[in-house]
CSV table of C-alpha atoms (C1' of nucleotides) in Angstrom, one decimal:
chain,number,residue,atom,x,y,z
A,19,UNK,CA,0.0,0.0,0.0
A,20,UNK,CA,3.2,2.2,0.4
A,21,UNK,CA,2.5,5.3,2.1
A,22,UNK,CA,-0.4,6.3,0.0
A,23,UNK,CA,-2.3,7.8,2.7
A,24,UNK,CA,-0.1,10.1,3.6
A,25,UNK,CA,0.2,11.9,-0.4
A,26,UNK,CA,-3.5,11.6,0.0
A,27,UNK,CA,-3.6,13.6,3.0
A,28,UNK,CA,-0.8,16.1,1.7
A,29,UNK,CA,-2.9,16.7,-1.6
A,30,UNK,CA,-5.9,17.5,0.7
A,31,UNK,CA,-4.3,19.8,2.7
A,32,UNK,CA,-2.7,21.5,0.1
A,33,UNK,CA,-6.0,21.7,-1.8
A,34,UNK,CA,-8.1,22.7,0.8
A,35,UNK,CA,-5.9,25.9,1.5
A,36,UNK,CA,-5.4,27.3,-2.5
A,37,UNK,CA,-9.5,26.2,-2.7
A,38,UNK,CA,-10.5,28.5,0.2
A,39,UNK,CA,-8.1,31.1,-0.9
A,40,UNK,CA,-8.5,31.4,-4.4
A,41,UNK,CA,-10.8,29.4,-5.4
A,42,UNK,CA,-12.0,25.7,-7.0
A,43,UNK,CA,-11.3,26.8,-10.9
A,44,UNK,CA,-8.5,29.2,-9.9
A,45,UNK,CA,-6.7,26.7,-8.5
A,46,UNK,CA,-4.9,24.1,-10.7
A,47,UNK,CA,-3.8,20.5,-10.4
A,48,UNK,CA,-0.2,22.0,-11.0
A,49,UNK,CA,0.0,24.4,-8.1
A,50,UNK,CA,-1.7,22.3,-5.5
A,51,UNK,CA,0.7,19.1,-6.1
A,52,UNK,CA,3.6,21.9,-6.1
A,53,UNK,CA,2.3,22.9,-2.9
A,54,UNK,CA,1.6,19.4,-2.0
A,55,UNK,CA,5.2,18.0,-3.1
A,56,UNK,CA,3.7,15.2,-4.4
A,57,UNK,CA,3.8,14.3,-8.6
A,58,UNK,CA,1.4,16.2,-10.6
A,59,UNK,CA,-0.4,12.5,-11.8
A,60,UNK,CA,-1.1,11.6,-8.0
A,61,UNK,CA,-4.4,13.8,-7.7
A,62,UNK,CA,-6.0,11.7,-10.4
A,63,UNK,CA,-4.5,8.8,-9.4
A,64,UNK,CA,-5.8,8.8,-5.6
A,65,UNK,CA,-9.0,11.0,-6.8
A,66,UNK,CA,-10.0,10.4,-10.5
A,67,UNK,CA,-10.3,13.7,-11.2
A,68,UNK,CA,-10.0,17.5,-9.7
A,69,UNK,CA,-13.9,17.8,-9.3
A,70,UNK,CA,-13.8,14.9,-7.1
A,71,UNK,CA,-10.6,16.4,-5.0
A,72,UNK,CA,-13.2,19.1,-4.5
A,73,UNK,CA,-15.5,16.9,-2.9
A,74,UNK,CA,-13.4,14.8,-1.0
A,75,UNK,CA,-11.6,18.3,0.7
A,76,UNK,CA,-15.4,19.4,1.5
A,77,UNK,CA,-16.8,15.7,2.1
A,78,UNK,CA,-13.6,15.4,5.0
A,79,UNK,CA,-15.3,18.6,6.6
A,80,UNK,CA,-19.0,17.1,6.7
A,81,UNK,CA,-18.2,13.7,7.9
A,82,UNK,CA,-17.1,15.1,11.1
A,83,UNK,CA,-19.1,18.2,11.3
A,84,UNK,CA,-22.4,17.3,10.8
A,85,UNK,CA,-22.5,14.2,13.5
A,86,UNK,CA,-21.1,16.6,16.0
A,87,UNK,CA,-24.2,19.1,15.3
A,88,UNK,CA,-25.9,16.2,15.8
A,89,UNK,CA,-24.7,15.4,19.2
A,90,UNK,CA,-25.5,19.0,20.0
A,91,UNK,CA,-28.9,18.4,18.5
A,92,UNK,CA,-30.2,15.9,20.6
A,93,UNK,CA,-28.1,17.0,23.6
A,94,UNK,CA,-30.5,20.3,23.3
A,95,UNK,CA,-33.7,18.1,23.2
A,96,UNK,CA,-33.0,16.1,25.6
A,97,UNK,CA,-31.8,18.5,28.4
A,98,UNK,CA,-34.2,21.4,27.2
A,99,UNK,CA,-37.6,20.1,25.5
A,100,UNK,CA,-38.6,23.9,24.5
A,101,UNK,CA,-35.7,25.3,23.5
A,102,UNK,CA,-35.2,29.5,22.6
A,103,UNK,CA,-34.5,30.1,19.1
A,104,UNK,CA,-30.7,31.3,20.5
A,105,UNK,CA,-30.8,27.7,21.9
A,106,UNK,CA,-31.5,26.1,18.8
A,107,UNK,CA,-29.0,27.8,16.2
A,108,UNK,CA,-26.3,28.1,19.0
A,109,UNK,CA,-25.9,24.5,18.7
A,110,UNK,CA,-23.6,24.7,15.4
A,111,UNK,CA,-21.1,27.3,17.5
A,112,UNK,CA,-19.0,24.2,19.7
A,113,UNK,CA,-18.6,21.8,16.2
A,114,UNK,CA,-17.7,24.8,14.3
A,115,UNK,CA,-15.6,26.5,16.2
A,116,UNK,CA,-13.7,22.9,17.2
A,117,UNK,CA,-12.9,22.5,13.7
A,118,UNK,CA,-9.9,24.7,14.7
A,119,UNK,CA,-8.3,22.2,16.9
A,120,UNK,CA,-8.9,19.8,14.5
A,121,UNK,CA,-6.9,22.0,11.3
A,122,UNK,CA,-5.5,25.1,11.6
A,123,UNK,CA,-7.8,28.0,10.4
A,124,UNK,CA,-10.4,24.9,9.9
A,125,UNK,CA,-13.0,27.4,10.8
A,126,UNK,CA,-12.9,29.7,8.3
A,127,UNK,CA,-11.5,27.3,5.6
A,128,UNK,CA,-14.5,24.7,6.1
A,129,UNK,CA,-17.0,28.4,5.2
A,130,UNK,CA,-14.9,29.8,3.3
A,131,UNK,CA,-14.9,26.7,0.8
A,132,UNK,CA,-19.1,26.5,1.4
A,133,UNK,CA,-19.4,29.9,-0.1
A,134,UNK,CA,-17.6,29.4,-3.0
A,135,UNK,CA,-19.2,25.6,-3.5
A,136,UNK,CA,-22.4,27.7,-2.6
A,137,UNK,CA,-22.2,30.2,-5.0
A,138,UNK,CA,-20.7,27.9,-7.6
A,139,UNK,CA,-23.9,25.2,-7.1
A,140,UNK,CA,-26.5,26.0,-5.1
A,141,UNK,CA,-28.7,23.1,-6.4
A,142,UNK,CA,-26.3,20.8,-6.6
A,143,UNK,CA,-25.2,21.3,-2.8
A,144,UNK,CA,-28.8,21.3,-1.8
A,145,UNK,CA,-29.2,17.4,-3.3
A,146,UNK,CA,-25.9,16.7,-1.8
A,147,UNK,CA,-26.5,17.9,1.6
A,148,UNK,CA,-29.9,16.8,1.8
A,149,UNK,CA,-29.0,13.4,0.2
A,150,UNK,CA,-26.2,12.7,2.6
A,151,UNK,CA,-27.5,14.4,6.2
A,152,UNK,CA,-31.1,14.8,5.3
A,153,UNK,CA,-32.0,13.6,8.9
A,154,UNK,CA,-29.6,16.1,10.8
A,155,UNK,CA,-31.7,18.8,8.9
A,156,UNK,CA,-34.8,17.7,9.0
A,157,UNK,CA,-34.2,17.8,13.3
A,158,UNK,CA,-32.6,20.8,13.3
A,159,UNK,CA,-35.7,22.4,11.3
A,160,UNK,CA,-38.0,20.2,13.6
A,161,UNK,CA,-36.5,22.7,16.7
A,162,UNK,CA,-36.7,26.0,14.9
A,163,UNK,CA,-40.4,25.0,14.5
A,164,UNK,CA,-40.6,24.2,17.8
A,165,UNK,CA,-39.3,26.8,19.1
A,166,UNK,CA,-41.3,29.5,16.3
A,167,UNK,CA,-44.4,27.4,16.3
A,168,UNK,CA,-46.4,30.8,14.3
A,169,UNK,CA,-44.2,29.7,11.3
A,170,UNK,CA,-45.1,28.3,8.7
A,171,UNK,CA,-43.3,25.9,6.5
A,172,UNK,CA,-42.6,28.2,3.3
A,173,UNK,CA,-41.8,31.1,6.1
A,174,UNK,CA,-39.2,29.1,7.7
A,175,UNK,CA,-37.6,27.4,4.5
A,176,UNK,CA,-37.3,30.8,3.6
A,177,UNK,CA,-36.1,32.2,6.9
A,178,UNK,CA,-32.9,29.6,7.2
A,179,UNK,CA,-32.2,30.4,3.8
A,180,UNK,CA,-31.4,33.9,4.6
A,181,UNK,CA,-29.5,32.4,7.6
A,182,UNK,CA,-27.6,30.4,5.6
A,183,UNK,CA,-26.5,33.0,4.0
A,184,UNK,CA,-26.0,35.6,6.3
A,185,UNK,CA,-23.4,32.9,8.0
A,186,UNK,CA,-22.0,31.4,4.6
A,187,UNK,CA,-20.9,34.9,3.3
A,188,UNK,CA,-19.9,36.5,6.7
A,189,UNK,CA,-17.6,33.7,7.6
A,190,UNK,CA,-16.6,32.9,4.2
A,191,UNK,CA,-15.0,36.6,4.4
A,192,UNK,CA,-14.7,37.0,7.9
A,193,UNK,CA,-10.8,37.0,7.8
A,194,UNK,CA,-11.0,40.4,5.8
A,195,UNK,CA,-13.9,41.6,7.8
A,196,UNK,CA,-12.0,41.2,11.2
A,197,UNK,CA,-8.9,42.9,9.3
A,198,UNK,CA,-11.1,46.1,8.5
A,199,UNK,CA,-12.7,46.0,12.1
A,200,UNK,CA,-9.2,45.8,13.3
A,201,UNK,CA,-8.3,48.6,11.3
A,202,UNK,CA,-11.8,51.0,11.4
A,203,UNK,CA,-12.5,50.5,14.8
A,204,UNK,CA,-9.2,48.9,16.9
A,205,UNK,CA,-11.5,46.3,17.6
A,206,UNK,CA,-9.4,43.0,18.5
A,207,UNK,CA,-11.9,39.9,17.8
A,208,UNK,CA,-11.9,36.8,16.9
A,209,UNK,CA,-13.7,34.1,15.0
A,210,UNK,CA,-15.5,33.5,18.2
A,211,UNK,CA,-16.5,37.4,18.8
A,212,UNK,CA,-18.0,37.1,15.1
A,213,UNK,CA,-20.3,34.1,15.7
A,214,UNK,CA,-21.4,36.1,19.1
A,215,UNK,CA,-22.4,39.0,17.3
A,216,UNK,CA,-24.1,36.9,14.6
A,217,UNK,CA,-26.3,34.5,16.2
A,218,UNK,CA,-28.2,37.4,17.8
A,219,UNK,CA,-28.7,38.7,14.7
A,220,UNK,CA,-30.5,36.0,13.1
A,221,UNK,CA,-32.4,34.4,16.0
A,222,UNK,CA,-33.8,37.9,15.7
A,223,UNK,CA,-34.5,37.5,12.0
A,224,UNK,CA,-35.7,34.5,12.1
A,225,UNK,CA,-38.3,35.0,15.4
A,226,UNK,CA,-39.8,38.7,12.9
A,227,UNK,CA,-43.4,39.3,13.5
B,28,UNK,CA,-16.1,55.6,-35.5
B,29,UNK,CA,-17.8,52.8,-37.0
B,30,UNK,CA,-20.6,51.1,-35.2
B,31,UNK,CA,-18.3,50.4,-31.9
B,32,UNK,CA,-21.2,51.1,-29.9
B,33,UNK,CA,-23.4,48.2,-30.4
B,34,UNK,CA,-20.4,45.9,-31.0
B,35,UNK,CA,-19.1,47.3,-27.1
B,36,UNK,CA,-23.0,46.5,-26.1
B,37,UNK,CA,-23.3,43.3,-27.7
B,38,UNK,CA,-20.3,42.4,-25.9
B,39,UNK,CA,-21.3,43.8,-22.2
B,40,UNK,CA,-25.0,41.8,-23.2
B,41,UNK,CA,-23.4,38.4,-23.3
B,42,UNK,CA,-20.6,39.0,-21.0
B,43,UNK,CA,-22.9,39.8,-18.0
B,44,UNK,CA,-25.9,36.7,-18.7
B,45,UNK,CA,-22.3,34.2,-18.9
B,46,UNK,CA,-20.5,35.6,-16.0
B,47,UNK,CA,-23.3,35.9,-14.2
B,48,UNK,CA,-24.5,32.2,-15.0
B,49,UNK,CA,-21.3,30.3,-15.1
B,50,UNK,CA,-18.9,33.0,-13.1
B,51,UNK,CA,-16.0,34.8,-14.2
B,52,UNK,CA,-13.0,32.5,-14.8
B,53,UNK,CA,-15.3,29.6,-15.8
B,54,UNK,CA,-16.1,32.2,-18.4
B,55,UNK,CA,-13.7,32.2,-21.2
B,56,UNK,CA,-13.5,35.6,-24.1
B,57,UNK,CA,-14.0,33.0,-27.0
B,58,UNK,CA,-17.2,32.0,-25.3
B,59,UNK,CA,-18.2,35.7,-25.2
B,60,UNK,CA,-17.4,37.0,-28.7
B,61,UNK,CA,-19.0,33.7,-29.6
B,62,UNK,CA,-22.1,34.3,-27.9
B,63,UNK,CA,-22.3,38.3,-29.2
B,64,UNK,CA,-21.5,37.2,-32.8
B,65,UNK,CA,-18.7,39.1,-32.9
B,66,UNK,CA,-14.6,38.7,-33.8
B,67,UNK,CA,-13.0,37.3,-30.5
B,68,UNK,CA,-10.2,40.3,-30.7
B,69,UNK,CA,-12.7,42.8,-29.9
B,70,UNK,CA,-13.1,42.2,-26.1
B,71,UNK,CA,-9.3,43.5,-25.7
B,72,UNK,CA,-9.8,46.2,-28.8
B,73,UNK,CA,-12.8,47.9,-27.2
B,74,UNK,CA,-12.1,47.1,-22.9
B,75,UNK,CA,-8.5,46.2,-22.9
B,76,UNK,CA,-8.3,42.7,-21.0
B,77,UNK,CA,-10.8,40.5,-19.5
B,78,UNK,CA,-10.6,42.0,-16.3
B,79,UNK,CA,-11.5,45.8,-17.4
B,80,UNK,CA,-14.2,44.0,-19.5
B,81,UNK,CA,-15.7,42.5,-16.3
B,82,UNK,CA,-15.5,45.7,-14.3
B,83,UNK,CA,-17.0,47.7,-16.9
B,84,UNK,CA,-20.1,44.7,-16.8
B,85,UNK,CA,-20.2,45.3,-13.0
B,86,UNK,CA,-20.2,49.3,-13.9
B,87,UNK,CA,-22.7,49.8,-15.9
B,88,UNK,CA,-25.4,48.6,-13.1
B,89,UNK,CA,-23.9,50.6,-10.6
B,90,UNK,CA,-24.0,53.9,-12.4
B,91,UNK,CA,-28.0,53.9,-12.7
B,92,UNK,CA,-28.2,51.9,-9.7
B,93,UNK,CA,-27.0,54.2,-6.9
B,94,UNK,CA,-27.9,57.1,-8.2
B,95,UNK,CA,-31.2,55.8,-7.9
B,96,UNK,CA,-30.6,54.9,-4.2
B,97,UNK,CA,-29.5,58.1,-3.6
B,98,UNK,CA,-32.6,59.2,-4.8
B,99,UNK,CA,-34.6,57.2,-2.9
B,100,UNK,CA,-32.7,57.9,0.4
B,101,UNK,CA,-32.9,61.6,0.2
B,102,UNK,CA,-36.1,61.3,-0.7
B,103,UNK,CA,-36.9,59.3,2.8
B,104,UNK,CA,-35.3,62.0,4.5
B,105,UNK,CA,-37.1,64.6,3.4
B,106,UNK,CA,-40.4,63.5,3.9
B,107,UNK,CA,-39.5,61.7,7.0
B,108,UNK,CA,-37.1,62.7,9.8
B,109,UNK,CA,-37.1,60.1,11.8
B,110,UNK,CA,-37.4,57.0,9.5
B,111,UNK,CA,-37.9,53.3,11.0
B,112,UNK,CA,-35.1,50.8,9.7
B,113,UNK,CA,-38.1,49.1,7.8
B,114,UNK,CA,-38.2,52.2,5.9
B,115,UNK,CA,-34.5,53.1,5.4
B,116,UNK,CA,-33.9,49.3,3.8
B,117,UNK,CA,-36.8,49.4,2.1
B,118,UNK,CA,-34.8,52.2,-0.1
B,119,UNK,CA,-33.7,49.7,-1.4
B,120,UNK,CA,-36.5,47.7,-3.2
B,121,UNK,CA,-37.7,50.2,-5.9
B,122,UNK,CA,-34.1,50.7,-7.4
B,123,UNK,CA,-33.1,47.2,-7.3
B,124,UNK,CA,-36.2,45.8,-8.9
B,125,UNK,CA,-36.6,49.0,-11.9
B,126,UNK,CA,-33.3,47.0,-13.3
B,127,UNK,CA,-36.0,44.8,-14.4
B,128,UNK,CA,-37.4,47.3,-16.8
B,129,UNK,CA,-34.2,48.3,-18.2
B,130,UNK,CA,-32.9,44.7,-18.5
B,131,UNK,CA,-34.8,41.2,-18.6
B,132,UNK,CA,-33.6,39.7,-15.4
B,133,UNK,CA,-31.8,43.1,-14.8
B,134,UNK,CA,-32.5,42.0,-11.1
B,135,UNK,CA,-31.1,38.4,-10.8
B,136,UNK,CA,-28.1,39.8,-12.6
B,137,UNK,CA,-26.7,42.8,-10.9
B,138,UNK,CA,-27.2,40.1,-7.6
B,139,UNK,CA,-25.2,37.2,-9.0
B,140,UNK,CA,-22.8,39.4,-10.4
B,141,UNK,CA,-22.5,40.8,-7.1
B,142,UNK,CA,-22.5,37.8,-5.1
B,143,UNK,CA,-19.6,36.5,-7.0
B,144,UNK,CA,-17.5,39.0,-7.2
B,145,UNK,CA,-18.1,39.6,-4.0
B,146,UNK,CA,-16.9,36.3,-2.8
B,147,UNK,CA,-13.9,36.7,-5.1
B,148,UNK,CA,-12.3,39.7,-3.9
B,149,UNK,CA,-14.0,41.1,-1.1
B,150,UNK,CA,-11.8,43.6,-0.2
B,151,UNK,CA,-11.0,45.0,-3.5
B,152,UNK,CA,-15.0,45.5,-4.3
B,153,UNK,CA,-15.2,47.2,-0.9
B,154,UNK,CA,-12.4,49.3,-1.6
B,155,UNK,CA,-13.8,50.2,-5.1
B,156,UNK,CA,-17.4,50.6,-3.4
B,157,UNK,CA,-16.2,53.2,-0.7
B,158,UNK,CA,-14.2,55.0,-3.8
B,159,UNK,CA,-16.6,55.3,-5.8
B,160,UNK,CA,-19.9,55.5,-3.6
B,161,UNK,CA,-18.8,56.2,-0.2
B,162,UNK,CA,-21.0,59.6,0.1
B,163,UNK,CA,-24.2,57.6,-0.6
B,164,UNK,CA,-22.9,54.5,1.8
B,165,UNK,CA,-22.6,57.3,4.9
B,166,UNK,CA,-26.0,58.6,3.8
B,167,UNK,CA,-27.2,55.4,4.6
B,168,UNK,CA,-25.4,54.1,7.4
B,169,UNK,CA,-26.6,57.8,8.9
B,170,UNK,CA,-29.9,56.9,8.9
B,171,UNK,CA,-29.2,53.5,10.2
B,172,UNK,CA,-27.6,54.9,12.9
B,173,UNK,CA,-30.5,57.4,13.4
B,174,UNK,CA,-32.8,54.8,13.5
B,175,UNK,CA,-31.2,52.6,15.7
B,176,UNK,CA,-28.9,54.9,18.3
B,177,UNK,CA,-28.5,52.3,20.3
B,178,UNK,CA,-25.9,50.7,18.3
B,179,UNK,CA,-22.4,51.5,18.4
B,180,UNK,CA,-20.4,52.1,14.9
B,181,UNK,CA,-19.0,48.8,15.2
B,182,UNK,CA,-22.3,46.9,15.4
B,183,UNK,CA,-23.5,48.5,12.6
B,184,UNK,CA,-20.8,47.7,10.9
B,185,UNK,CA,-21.0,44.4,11.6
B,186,UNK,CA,-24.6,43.8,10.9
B,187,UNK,CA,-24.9,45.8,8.1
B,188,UNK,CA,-22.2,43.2,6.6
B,189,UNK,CA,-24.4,40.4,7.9
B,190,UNK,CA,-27.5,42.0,6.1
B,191,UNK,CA,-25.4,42.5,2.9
B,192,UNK,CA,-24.3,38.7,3.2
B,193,UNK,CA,-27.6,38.0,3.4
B,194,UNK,CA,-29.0,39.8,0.7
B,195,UNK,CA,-26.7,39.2,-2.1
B,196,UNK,CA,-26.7,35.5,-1.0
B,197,UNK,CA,-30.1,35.3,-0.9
B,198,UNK,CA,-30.8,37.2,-4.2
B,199,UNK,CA,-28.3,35.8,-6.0
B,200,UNK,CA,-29.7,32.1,-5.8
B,201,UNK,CA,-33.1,33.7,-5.9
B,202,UNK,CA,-33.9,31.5,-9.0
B,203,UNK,CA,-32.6,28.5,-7.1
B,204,UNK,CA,-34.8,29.1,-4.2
B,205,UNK,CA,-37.8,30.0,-5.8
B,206,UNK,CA,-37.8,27.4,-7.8
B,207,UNK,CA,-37.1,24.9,-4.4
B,208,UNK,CA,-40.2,27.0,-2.9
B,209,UNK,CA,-42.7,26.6,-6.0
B,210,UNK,CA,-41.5,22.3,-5.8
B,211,UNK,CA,-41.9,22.4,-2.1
B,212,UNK,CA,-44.6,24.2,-1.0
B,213,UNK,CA,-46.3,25.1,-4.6
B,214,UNK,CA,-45.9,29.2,-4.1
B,215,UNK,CA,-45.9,30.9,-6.8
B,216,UNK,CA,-43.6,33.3,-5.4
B,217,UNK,CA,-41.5,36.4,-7.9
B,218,UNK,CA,-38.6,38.5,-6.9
B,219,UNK,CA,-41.0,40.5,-5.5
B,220,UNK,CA,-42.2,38.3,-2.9
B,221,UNK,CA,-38.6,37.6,-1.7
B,222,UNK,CA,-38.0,41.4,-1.3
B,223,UNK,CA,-40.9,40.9,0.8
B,224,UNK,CA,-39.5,38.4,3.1
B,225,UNK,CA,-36.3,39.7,3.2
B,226,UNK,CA,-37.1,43.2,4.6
B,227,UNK,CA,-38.5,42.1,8.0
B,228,UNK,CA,-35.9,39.2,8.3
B,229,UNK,CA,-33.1,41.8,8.1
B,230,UNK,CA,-34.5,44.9,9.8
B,231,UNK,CA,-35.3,42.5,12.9
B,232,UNK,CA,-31.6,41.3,12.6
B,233,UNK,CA,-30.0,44.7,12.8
B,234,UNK,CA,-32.6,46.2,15.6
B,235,UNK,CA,-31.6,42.9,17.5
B,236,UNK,CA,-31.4,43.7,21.2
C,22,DA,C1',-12.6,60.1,-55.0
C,23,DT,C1',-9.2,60.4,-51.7
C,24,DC,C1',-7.4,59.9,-47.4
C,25,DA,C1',-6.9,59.5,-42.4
C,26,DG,C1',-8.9,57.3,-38.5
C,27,DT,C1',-11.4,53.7,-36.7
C,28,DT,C1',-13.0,49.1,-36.4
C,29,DT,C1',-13.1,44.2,-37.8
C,30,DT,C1',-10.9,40.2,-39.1
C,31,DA,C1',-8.2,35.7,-39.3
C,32,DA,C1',-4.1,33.9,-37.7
C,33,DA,C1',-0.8,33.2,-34.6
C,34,DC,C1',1.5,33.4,-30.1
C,35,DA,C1',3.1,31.8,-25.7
C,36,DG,C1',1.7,29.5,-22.0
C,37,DG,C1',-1.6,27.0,-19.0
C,38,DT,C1',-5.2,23.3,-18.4
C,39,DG,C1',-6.8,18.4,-16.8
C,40,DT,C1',-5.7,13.9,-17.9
C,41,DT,C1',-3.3,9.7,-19.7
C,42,DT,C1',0.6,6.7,-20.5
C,43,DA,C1',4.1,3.4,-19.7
C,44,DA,C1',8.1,2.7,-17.4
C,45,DA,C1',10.5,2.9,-12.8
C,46,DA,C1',10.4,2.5,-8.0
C,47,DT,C1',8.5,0.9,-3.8
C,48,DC,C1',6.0,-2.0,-0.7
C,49,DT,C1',3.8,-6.4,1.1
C,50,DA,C1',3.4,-11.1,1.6
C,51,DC,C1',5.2,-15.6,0.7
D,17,DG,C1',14.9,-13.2,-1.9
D,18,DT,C1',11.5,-13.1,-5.0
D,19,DA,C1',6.9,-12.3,-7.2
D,20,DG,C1',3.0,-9.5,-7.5
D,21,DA,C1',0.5,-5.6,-6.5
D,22,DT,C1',0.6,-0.8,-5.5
D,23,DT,C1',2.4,3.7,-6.0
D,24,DT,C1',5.4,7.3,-8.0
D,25,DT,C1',7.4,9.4,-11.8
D,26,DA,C1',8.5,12.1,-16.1
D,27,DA,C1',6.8,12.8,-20.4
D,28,DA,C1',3.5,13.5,-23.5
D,29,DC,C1',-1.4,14.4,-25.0
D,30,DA,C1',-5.0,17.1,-26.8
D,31,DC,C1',-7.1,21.2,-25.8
D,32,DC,C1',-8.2,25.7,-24.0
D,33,DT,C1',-6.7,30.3,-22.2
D,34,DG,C1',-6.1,35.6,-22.8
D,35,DT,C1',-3.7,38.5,-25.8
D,36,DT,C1',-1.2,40.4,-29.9
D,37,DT,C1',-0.3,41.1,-34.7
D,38,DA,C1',-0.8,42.9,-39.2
D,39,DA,C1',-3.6,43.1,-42.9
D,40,DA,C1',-8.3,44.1,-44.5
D,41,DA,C1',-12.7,46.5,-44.3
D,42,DC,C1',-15.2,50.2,-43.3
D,43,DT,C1',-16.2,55.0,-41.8
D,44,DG,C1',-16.9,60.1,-42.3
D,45,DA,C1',-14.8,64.4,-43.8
D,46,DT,C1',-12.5,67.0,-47.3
DNA sequence: ATCAGTTTTAAACAGGTGTTTAAAATCTAC
DNA sequence: GTAGATTTTAAACACCTGTTTAAAACTGAT
């Protein structure tokens, strides 16, 4: 098997980075296996192809991610039956934010690569996500409903879509938008300070009259 | 001088439905000239490069666009004083929907455009924003701020990026998502009716204790 | 009708793209 | 230690990219 995990894992990592930096089409087999220091054939020899390197750098995100929302999830029901809105969508902070002991900058590279995937696809995403963690959303939607019972379904589809992207496109830019805080208003935060100030502001959207 | 004019326009006509469809590196110039039905040399005889022909794509919305806005808002100011942040976004609406008249899917367009380059290069397009239409920004953020005096300049900074995330998210998927919602729930829903939705979502966000 | 200025055209340029090939190197198990 | 499978490698493939060139076509004014 010679140590084929481990140029796996080094095209990964290098992919991951030039993908949340630059880009999926801006970023070429060449300069991620010059990154990677691995030959230039490798990526389609572990992978097939570059599209599905893109999945497999998003799909290694997920696999963790989403079970651990999960945890959250039914941790919430369990130990609070009528959970507040805050409740509810504060359960995505602790996976996301451990992302970072997991990678560095795993945070912001894990959103920064939704946005652009977002963007790039928003059906296909859609089928994927709701394909492979369906059930996770389904309960999560189950809670907001729960805990907004005036909503109706179209309301609330519609609702978490504005969510998703309010948290998509903040933390997909949230490095530059801490720079120019840092710089407008000598305000020293952190990825933590910007999901505090954000999931005020849509349990708030999400709970309109 | 020829008829440069309507070569320039048919070139700016099919640049802006590809990039805004496919993006703007997944966009090549021999697709463009292909798609205007004229000579591929063009782009760079009449914009220069591919980039200046882009910007000048992007430009040509935002030169009826926020003139409009600023319309709009010193309008709201005169006849009101004291405006409601309902009010001051809805300033908003009417400009952003008239591209309709002006351009089929004027709307949709502007947005996606928007959305991705936004994503690409946010602190370039905030850099050419503030350069361009940083008196009309501080007219709005002023009546934000008048609005809601609670806030300090740093929250509104911060949520007026979370309301921009979600709007040109939001808007620029709007096709996506209506067609989802129309599948799902069988609403006939337009732009329109997203506007709709959107207003309270994000007025409640910002005016979030 | 001529001529300068502008615009259009086909062709070529230099370089980058993802992917494939077949040989060489390496690893694993007997 | 050798055989067989797996992995790595350098080279080539076929194609696409944005841009430039120089000649041709066209334009409006004299």
């Amino acid at each position: 098997m010679a140590n084929a995990q481990t140029t796996k894992l080094k095209i990964l990592d290098a992919a991951e980075e030039l993908f949340a930096d630059h880009g999926f089409s801006e970023t070429s087999t060449r300069q991620i296996t010059k990154k990677a220091e691995v030959n230039l054939a490798s990526v389609n020899y572990h992978f097939g192809s570059k599209n599905e390197l893109i999945q497999a750098v998003i799909e290694r995100y997920l696999e963790v991610l989403v079970p651990n929302i999960d945890v959250e999830l039914t941790g919430l029901k369990n130990d609070n039956p009528n959970p507040t809105l805050e409740e509810v969508f504060s359960v995505f902070i602790r996976p996301i934010l451990s992302l970072n002991q997991q990678r560095k900058n795993g945070t912001s590279i894990l959103l920064q690569l939704l946005g652009r995937s977002y963007t790039d696809s928003q059906r296909h995403m859609r089928r994927f996500f709701l394909g492979n963690y369906g059930d996770v959303v389904a309960k999560f939607v189950a809670l907001v409903y729960k805990a907004q019972p005036g909503l109706s379904p179209s309301e609330i589809f519609w609702r978490l879509h504005f969510t998703l992207g309010t948290v998509v496109f903040t933390m997909a830019s949230s490095d530059a938008l801490m720079d120019i805080a840092r710089a407008d208003f000598d305000e020293q935060i952190a990825i933590e300070g910007v999901v505090k100030r954000l999931i005020p502001f849509i349990a708030a959207g999400v709970s309109a009259p």
